[in-house]
Coordinates of C-alpha atoms in Angstrom, one line a residue:
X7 CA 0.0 0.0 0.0
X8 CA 1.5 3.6 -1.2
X9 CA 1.8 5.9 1.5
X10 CA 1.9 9.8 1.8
X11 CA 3.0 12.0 4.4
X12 CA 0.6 14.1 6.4
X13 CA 3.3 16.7 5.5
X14 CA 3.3 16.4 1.8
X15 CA -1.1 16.6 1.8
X16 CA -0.2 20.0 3.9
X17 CA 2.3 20.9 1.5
X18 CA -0.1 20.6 -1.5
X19 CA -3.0 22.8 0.2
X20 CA -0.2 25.0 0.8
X21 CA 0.7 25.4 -3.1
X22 CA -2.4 25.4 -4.4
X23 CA -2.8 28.6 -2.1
X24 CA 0.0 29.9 -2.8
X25 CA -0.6 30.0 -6.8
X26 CA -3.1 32.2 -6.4
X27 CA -1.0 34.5 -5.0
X28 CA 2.1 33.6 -7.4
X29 CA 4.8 33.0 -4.3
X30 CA 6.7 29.6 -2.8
X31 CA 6.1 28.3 0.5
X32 CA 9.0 28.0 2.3
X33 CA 9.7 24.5 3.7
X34 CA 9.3 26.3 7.6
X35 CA 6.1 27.2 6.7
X36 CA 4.8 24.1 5.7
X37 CA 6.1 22.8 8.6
X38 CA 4.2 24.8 10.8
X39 CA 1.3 24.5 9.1
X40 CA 1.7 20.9 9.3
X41 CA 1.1 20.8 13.0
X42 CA -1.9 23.3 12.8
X43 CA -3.8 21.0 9.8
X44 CA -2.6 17.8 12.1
X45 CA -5.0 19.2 15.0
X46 CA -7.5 19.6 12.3
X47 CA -7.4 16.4 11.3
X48 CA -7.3 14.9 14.9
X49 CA -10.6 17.0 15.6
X50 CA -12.8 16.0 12.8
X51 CA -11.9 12.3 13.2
X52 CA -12.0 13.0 17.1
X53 CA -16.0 14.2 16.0
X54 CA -16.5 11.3 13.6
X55 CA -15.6 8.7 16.2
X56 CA -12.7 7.3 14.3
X57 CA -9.8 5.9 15.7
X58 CA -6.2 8.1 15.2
X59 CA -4.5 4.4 16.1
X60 CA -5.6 3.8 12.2
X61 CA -3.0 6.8 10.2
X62 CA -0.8 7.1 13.5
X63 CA 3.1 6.2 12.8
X64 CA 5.3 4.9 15.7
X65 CA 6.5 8.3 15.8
X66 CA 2.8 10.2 16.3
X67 CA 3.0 11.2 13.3
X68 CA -0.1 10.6 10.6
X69 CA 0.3 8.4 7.1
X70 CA -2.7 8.4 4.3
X71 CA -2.5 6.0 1.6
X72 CA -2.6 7.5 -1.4
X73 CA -5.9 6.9 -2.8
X74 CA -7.7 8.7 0.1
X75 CA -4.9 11.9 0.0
X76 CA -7.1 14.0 -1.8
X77 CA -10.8 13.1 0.2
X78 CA -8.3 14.3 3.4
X79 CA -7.0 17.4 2.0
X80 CA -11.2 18.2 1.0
X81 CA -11.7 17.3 4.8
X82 CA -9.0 20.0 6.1
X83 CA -10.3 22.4 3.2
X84 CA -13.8 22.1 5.0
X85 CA -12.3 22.7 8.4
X86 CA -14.5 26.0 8.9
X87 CA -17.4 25.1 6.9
X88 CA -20.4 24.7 9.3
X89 CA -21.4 21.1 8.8
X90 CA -17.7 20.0 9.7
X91 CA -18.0 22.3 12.5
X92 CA -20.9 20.5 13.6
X93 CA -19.0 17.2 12.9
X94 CA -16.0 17.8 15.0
X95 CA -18.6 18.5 17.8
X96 CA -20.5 15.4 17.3
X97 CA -23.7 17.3 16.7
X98 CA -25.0 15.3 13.4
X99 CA -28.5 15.2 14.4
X100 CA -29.4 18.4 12.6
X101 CA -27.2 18.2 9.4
X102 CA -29.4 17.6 6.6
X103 CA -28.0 14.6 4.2
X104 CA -26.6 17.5 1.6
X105 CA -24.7 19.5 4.1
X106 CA -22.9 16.2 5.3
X107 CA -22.9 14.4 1.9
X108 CA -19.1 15.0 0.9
X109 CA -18.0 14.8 4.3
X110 CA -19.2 11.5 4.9
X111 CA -18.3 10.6 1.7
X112 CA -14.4 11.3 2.0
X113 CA -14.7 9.8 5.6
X114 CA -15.7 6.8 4.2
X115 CA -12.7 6.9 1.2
X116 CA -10.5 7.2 3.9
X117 CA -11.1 4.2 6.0
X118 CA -12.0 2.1 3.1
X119 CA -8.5 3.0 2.5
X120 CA -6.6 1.6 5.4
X121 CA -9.2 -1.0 6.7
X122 CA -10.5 -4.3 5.3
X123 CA -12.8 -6.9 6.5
X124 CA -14.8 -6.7 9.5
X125 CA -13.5 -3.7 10.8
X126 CA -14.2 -1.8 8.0
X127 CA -17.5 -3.0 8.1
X128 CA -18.1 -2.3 12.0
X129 CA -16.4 1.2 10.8
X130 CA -19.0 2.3 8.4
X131 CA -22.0 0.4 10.3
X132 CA -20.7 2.9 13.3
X133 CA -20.5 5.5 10.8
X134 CA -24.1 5.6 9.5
X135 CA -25.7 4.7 13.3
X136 CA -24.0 8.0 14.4
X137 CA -24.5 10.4 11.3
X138 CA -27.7 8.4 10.0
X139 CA -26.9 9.3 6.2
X140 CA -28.4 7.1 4.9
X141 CA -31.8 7.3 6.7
X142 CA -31.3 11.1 5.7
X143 CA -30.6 10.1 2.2
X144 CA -34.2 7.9 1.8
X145 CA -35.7 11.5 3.2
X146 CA -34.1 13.5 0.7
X147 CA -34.6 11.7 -1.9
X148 CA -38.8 11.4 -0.6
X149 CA -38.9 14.9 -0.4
X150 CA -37.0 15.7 -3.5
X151 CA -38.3 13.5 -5.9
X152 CA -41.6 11.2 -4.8
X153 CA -43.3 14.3 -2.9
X154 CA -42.6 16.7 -5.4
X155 CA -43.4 14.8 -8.2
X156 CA -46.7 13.5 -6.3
X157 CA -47.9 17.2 -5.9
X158 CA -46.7 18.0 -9.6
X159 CA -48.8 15.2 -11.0
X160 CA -51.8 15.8 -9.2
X161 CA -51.6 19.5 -10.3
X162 CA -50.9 18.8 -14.0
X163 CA -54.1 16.0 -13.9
X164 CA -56.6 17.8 -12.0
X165 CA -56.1 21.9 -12.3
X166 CA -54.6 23.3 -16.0
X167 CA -55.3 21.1 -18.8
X168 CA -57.6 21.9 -22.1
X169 CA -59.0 18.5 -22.4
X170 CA -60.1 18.8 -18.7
X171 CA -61.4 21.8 -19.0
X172 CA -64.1 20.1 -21.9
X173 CA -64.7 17.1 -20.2
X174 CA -64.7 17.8 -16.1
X175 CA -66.5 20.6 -14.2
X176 CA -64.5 22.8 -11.0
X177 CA -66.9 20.4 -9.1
X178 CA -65.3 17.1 -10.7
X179 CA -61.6 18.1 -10.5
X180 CA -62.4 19.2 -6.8
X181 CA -63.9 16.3 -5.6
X182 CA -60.9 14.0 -7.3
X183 CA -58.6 16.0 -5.6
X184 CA -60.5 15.2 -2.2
X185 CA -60.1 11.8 -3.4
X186 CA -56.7 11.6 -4.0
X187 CA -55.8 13.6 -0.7
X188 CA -57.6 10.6 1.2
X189 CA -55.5 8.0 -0.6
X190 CA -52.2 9.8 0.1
X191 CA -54.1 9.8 4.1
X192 CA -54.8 6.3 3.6
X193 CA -51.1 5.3 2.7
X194 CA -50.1 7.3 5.9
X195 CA -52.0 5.2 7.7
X196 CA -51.0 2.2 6.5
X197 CA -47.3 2.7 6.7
X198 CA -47.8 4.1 10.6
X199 CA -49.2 0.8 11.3
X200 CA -46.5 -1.1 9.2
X201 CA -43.8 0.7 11.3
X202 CA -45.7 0.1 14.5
X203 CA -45.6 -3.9 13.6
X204 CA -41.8 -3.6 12.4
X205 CA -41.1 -2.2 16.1
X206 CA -42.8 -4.9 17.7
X207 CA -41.2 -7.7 16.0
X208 CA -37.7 -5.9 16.7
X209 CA -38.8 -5.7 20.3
X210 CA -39.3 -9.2 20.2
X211 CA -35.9 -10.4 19.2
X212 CA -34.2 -7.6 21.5
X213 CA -36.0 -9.6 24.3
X214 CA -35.3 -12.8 23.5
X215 CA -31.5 -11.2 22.7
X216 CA -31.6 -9.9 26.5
X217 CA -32.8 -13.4 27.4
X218 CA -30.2 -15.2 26.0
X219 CA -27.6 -12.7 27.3
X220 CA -28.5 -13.1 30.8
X221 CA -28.8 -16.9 30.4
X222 CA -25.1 -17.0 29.6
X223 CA -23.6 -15.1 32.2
X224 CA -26.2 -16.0 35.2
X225 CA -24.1 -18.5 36.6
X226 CA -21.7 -15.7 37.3
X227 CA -21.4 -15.7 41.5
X228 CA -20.8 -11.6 41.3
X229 CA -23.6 -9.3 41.0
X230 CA -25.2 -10.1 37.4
X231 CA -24.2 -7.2 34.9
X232 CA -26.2 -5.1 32.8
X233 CA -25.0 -5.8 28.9
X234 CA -24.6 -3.1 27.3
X235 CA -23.7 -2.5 23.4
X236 CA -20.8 -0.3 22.9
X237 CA -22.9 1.4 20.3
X238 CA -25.8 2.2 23.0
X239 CA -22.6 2.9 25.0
X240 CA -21.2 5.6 23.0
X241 CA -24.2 7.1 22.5
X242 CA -25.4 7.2 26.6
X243 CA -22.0 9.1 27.0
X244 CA -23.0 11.9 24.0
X245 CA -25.5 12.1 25.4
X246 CA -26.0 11.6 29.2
X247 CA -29.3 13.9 30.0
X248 CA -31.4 12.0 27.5
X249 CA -30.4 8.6 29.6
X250 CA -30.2 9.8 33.4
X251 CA -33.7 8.0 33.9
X252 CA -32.8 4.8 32.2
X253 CA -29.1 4.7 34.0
X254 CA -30.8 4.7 37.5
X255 CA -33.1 1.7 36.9
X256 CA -30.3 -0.2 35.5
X257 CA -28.3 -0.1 38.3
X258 CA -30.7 -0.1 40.8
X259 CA -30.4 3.7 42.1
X260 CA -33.1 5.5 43.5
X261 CA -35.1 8.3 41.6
X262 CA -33.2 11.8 41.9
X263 CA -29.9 10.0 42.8
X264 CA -26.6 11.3 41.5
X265 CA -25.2 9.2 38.6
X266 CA -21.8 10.7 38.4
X267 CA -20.2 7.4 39.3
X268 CA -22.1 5.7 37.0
X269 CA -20.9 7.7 34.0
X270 CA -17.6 7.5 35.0
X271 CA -17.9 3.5 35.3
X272 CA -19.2 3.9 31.9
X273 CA -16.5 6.1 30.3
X274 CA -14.1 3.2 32.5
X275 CA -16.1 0.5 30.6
X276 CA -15.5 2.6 26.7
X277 CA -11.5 3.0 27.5
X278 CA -10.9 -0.5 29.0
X279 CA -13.4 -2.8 27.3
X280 CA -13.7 -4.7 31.0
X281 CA -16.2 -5.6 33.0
X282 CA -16.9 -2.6 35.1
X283 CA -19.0 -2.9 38.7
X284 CA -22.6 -2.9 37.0
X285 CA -22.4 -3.6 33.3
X286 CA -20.7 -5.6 31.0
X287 CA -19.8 -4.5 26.9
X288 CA -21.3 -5.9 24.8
X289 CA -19.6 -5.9 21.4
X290 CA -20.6 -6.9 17.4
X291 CA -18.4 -9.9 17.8
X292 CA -20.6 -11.4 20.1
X293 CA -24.3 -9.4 19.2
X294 CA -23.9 -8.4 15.7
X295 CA -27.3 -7.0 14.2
X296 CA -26.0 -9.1 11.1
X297 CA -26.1 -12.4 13.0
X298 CA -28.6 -11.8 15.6
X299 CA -31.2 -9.5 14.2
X300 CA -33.1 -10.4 11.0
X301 CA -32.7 -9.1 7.8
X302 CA -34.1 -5.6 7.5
X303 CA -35.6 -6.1 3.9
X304 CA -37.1 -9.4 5.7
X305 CA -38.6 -8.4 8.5
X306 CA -40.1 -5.4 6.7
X307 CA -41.7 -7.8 4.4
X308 CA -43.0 -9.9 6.7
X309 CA -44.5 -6.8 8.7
X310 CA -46.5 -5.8 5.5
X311 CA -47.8 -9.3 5.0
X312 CA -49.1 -8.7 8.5
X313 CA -50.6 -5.4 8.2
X314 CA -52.1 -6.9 4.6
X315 CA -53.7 -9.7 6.8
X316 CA -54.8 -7.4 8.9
X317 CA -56.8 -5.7 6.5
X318 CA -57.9 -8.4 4.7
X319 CA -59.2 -10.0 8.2
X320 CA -61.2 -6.3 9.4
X321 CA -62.9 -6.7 5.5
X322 CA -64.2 -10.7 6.2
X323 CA -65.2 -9.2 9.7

């Protein structure tokens, strides 16, 4: 695998800046700037939730393999922009899918540069839980091309058309468009009910999951732990507020108790991997969503074969 310096990316920002201005960058310069862009890049990984240990040198110092050197100079070039700054403070939730579109997308150039296998995989899985691009991607493209082009077609059908005009009265054209309001209702309706059955069937396996978890380690003599997944993990830390409630019935802890020892055990648990006092991590190699969790495509199937037995079941009633 061909390497580059984190130096020698630096040095071509540096040039490319410099040719607008028609001078050289002294070698000093670079240098300096090198350590500057370095921070950089340690912040927006440090956002991302990538590991440095992956482009670190014995030394500290940073290699890229060639073929993701220009997605990591486009990810120090958008430093300032606002969704990186909104990255490098792990605030994704607002980013709409085009304001984090190129970032995500030379993040993901860059491990599929240096990673293989199944930590690549776990690496972009980890990536699109935190970021959810691709959930915001299906939205986008909803609201950019099937919404639109629903409202566009029901215009160009029912309001302006010459051939309309001869053959269907205001009164027609405005009861159709009642009609075709309640379908686009009815389809609502439908798919709430579809993702209400899809949540029950993933509760389902989540308990027998749990089950099967606390099966395995109750013949442990200490205190039995709480498993938690290091992706559950990482976001209870983000993200402590939202999880004070939960934290104190997993441990036991009375309402309005302090959890500060609790987070700390947990930020223990993230830098050690160990078992820690109350909980135990729970990792992909041993409760992958792969092996343990059915298919998505599958299981939404087999929810809308439910929901269409449900309907056809209400009609014979």
């Amino acid at each position: 695998m061909e390497m580059v310096s984190f130096y020698n990316i630096v040095k071509e920002i540096m040039e490319e800046k410099s040719k607008k201005k028609s001078f050289r960058v002294p070698s000093d310069i670079v240098s300096k700037e090198t350590s500057k862009y370095s921070r950089y890049f340690k912040e927006i990984l440090y956002g991302a939730k990538i590991s440095l240990d992956y482009f670190q040198t014995a030394k500290n110092n940073y290699e890229i393999p060639l073929e993701a050197k220009d997605a990591v100079k486009r990810l120090l070039q958008l430093y300032t922009s606002k969704p990186m700054k909104a990255i490098r403070n792990s605030q994704f939730e607002h980013l709409t899918y085009q304001e984090m579109q190129e970032i995500v997308g030379c993040l993901e150039i860059l491990l599929r540069s240096k990673l293989q296998g199944k930590t690549l995989l776990l690496e972009i899985e980890k990536l699109a839980f935190l970021m959810k691009h691709p959930l915001k991607e299906a939205i986008s493209e909803l609201e950019e091309e099937s919404l639109e082009e629903l409202m566009r077609d029901a215009k160009l059908m029912l309001t302006s058309n010459a051939e309309l005009d001869l053959q269907l009265n205001q009164r027609d054209r405005t009861v159709l468009m009642k009609y075709y309001n309640q379908e686009i209702q009815k389809l609502n309706k439908g798919l709430r009910r579809i993702i209400d059955i899809v949540m029950e069937l993933r509760e389902e396996e989540i308990l027998l999951i749990s089950d099967k978890a606390t099966e395995k380690y109750k013949h442990e003599t200490y205190r039995e732990k709480t498993p938690i997944h290091n992706k559950v993990l990482e976001e209870i830390l983000e993200e402590p507020d939202e999880y004070i409630k939960d934290l104190r019935k997993m441990v036991g802890l009375p309402p309005g108790s302090d959890i500060t020892t609790i987070l700390a055990e947990l930020e223990t648990l993230r830098q050690s991997k160990e078992d820690t006092l109350h909980f135990r991590l729970v990792t992909d190699d041993d409760a992958s969503f792969r092996q343990k969790y059915s298919d998505t495509v599958d299981l939404i199937n087999n929810a809308i074969e439910i929901y269409q037995e449900e309907i056809r079941s209400n009609k014979l009633t």
